Short mmCIF file of C-alpha atoms in Angstrom, two decimals:
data_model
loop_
_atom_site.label_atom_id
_atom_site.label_comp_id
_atom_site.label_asym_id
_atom_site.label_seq_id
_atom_site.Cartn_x
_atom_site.Cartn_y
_atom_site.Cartn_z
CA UNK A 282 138.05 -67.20 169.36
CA UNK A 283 135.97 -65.77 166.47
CA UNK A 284 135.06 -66.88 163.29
CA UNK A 285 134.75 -64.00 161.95
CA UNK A 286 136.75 -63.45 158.61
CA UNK A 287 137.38 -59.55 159.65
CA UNK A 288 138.85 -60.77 162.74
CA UNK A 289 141.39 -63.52 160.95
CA UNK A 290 144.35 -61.59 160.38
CA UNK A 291 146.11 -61.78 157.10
CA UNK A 292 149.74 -63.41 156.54
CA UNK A 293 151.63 -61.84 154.19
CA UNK A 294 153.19 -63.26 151.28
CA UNK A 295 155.39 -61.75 148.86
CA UNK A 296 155.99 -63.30 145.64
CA UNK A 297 158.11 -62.31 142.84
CA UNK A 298 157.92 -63.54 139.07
CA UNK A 299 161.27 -63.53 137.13
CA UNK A 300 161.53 -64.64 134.05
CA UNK A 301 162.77 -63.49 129.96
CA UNK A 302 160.97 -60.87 128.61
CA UNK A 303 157.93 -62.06 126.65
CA UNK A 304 157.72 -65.23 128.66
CA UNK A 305 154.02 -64.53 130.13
CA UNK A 306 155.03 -63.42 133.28
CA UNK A 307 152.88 -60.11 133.07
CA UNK A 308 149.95 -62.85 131.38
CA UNK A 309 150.30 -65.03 134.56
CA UNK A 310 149.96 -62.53 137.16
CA UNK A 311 146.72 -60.84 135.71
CA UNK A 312 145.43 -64.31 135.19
CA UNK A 313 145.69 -65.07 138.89
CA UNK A 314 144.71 -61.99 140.48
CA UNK A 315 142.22 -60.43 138.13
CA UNK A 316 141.21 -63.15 136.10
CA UNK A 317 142.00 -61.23 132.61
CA UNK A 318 144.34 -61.79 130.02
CA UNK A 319 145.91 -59.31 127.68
CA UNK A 320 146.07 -60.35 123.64
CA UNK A 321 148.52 -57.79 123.11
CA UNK A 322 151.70 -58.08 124.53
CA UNK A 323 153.08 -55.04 126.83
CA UNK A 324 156.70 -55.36 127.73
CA UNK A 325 156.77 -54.32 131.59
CA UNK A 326 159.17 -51.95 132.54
CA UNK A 327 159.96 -51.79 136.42
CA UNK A 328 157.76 -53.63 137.65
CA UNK A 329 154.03 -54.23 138.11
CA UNK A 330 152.92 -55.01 141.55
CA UNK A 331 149.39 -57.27 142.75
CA UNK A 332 147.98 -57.79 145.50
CA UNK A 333 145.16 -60.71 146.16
CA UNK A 334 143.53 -61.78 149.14
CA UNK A 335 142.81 -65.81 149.72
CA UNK A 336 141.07 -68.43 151.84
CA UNK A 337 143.51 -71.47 151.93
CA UNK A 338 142.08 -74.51 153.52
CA UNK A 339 142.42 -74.15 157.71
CA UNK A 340 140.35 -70.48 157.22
CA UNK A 341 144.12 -69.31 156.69
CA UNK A 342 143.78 -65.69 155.02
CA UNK A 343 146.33 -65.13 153.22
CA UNK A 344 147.32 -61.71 151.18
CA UNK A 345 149.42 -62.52 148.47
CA UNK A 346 151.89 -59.54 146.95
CA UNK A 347 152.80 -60.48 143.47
CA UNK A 348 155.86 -58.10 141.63
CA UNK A 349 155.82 -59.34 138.09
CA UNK A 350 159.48 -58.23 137.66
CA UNK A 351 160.69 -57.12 133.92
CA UNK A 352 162.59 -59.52 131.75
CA UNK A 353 164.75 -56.58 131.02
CA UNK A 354 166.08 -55.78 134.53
CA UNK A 355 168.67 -59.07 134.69
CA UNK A 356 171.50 -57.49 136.16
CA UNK A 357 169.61 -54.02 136.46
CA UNK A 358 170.36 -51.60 139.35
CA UNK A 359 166.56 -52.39 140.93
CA UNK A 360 166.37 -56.14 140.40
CA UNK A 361 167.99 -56.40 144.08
CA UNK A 362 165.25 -54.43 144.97
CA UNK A 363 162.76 -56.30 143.77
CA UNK A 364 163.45 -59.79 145.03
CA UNK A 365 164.84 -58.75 148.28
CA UNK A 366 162.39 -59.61 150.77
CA UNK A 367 160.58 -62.49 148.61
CA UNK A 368 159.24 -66.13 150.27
CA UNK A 369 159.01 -67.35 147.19
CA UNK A 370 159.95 -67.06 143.44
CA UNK A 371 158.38 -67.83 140.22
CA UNK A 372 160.71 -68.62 137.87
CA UNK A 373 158.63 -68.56 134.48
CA UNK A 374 159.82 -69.42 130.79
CA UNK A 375 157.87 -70.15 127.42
CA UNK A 376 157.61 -73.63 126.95
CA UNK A 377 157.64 -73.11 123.03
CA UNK A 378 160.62 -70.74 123.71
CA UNK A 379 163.86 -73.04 124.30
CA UNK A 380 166.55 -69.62 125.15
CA UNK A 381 164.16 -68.67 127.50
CA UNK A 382 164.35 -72.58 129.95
CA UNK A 383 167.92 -71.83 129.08
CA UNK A 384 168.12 -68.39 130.49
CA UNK A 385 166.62 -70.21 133.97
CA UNK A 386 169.66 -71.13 135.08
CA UNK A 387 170.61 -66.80 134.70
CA UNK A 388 167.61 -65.68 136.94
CA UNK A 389 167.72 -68.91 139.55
CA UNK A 390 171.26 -67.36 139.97
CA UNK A 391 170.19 -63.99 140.28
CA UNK A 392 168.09 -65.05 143.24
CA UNK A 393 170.65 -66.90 144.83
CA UNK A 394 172.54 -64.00 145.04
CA UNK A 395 170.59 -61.24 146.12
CA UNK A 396 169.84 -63.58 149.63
CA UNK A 397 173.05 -64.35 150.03
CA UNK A 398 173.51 -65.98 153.50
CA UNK A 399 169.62 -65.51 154.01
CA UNK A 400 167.17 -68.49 153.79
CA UNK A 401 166.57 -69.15 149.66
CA UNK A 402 162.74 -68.64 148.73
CA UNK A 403 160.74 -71.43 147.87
CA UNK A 404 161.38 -71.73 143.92
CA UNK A 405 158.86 -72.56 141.38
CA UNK A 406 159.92 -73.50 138.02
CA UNK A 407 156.98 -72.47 135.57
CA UNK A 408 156.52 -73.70 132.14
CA UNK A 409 153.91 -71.32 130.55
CA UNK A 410 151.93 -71.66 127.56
CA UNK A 411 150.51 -74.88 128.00
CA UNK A 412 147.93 -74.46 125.95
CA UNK A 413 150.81 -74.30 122.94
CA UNK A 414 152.13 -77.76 123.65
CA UNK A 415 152.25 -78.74 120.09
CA UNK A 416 154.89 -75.99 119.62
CA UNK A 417 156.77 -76.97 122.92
CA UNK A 418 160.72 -77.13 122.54
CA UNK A 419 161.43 -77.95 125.86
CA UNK A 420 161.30 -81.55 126.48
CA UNK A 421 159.02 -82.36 129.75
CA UNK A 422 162.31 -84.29 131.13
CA UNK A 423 164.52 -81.42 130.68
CA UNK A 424 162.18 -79.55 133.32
CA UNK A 425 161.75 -81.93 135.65
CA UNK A 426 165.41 -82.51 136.00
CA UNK A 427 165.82 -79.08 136.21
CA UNK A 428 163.39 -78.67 138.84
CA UNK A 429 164.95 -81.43 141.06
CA UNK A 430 168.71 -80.60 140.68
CA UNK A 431 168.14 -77.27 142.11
CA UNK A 432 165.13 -77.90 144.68
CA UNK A 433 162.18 -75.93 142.69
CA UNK A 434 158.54 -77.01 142.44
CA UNK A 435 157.62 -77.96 138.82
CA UNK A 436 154.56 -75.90 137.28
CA UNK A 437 152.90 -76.19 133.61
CA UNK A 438 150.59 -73.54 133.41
CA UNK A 439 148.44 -71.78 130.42
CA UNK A 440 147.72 -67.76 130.89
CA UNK A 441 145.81 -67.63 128.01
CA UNK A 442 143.39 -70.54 128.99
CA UNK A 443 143.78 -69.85 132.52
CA UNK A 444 144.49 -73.76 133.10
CA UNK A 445 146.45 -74.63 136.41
CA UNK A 446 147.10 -70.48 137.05
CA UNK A 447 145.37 -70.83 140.25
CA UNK A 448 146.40 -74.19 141.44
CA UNK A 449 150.59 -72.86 140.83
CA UNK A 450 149.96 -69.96 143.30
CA UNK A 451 147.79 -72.03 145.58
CA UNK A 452 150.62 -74.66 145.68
CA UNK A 453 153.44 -71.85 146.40
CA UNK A 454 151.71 -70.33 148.94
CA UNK A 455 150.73 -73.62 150.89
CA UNK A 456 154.46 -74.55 150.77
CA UNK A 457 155.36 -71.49 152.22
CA UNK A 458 152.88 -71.39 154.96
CA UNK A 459 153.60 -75.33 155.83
CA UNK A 460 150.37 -76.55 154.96
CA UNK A 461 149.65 -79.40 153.18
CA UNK A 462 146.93 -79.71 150.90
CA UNK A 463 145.84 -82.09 147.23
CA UNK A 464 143.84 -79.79 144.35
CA UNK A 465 140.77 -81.00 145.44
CA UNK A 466 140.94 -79.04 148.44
CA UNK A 467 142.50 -76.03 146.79
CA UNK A 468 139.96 -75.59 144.34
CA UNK A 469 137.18 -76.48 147.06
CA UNK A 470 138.92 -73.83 149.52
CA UNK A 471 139.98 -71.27 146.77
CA UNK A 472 137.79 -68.13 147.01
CA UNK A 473 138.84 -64.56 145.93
CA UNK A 474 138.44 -62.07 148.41
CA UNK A 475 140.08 -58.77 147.27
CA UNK A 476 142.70 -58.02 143.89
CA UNK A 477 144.03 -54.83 142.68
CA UNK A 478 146.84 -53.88 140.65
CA UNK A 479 149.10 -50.67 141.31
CA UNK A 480 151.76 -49.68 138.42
CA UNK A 481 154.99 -47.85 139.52
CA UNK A 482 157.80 -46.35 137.52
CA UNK A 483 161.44 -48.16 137.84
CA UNK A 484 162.57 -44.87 139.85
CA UNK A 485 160.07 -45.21 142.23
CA UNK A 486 158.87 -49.19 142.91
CA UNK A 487 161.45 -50.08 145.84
CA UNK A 488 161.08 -46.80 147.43
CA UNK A 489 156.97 -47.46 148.04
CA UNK A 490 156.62 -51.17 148.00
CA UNK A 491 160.17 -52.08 149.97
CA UNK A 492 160.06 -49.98 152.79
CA UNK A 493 163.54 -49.94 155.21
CA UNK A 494 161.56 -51.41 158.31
CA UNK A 495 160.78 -54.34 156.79
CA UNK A 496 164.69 -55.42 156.21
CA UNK A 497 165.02 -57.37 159.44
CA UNK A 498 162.46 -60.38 157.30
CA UNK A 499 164.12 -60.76 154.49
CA UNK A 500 163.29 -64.12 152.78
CA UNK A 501 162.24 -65.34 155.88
CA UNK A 502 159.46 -67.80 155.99
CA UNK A 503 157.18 -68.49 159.74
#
């Protein structure tokens, strides 16, 4: 076999980030895939959709699809949309923000719905805004037993500084794929090959990014 990195064909991930509004999610996904963050805050409406390519140790190539979902849409028409499909789930709150860790239990729920009988994404519970932990209200217990009682990964991450970003995908998609890895190989392994973002109107998101071929994979992980 070759080498070559043209000739290693991608797996596909899909990845969406839930979350209250204001919570970072929109901060967290331009972080990771274009290495920018945004001082102002923009509330998303629909959805915005990323896509990055990655190396993961075992020359595994890996194109990750990121929908940084609205906070607005709990319970909206689309969200159904949005997560159907997903291998894994991001579920992100403010750490200085105590309504939104409360409002976890909401989305988690949300998720569990929308697969139904199908095989549950894996589930990352992200505490952003790390880099305000003197202004946390959410006690680091409270997360952790949160993250345990309903089988999530536990992430503390920072946007703004960038701090852990790429180590919380990294981790998500490893666990996915089945392969096991420590940060040292993550970071030594981590290389960006391709990001972009596309913006799409609530109207039209599920239409272009969830076409009805793929529905025979939904939440299914290889």
């Amino acid at each position: 076999m070759s080498d070559s990195e043209d000739e290693a064909p991608d797996k596909q991930i899909k990845v969406v980030i839930l979350g209250d509004g204001a919570s970072g999610k929109t901060s967290l996904a331009s972080r990771y895939a274009q290495e920018q963050f945004g001082k102002q805050y923009r509330q998303t409406i629909g959805l915005d959709f990323f896509l990055k390519r990655v190396v993961l140790p075992g020359n595994v190539h890996v194109a990750m699809q990121v929908w940084d979902i609205g906070g607005q849409t709990m319970g909206g028409k689309m969200l159904e949309n949005y997560i159907y499909g997903c291998q894994g789930a991001l579920l992100v709150y403010d750490i200085t923000n105590y309504s939104s860790f409360e409002n976890m239990e909401d989305w988690y729920n949300m998720v569990k719905k929308f697969c139904g009988t199908e095989k549950m994404p894996h589930l990352a519970l992200v505490g952003n805004k790390a880099d305000l932990e003197h202004m946390r209200t959410v006690k680091l217990d409270k997360h952790q037993r949160f993250a345990q009682e309903h089988g999530m990964s536990s992430h503390f991450v920072s946007a703004k500084t960038g701090d852990s970003v790429s180590l919380c995908f990294q981790r998500v998609a490893a666990e996915i794929l089945g392969i096991k890895l420590n940060k040292p190989e993550i970071e030594q392994h981590h290389r960006v090959v391709k990001a972009e973002i596309i913006q799409y109107n609530n109207n039209e998101a599920a239409a272009k990014l969830t076409p009805k071929s793929t529905r025979t994979s939904i939440c299914s992980i290889q």
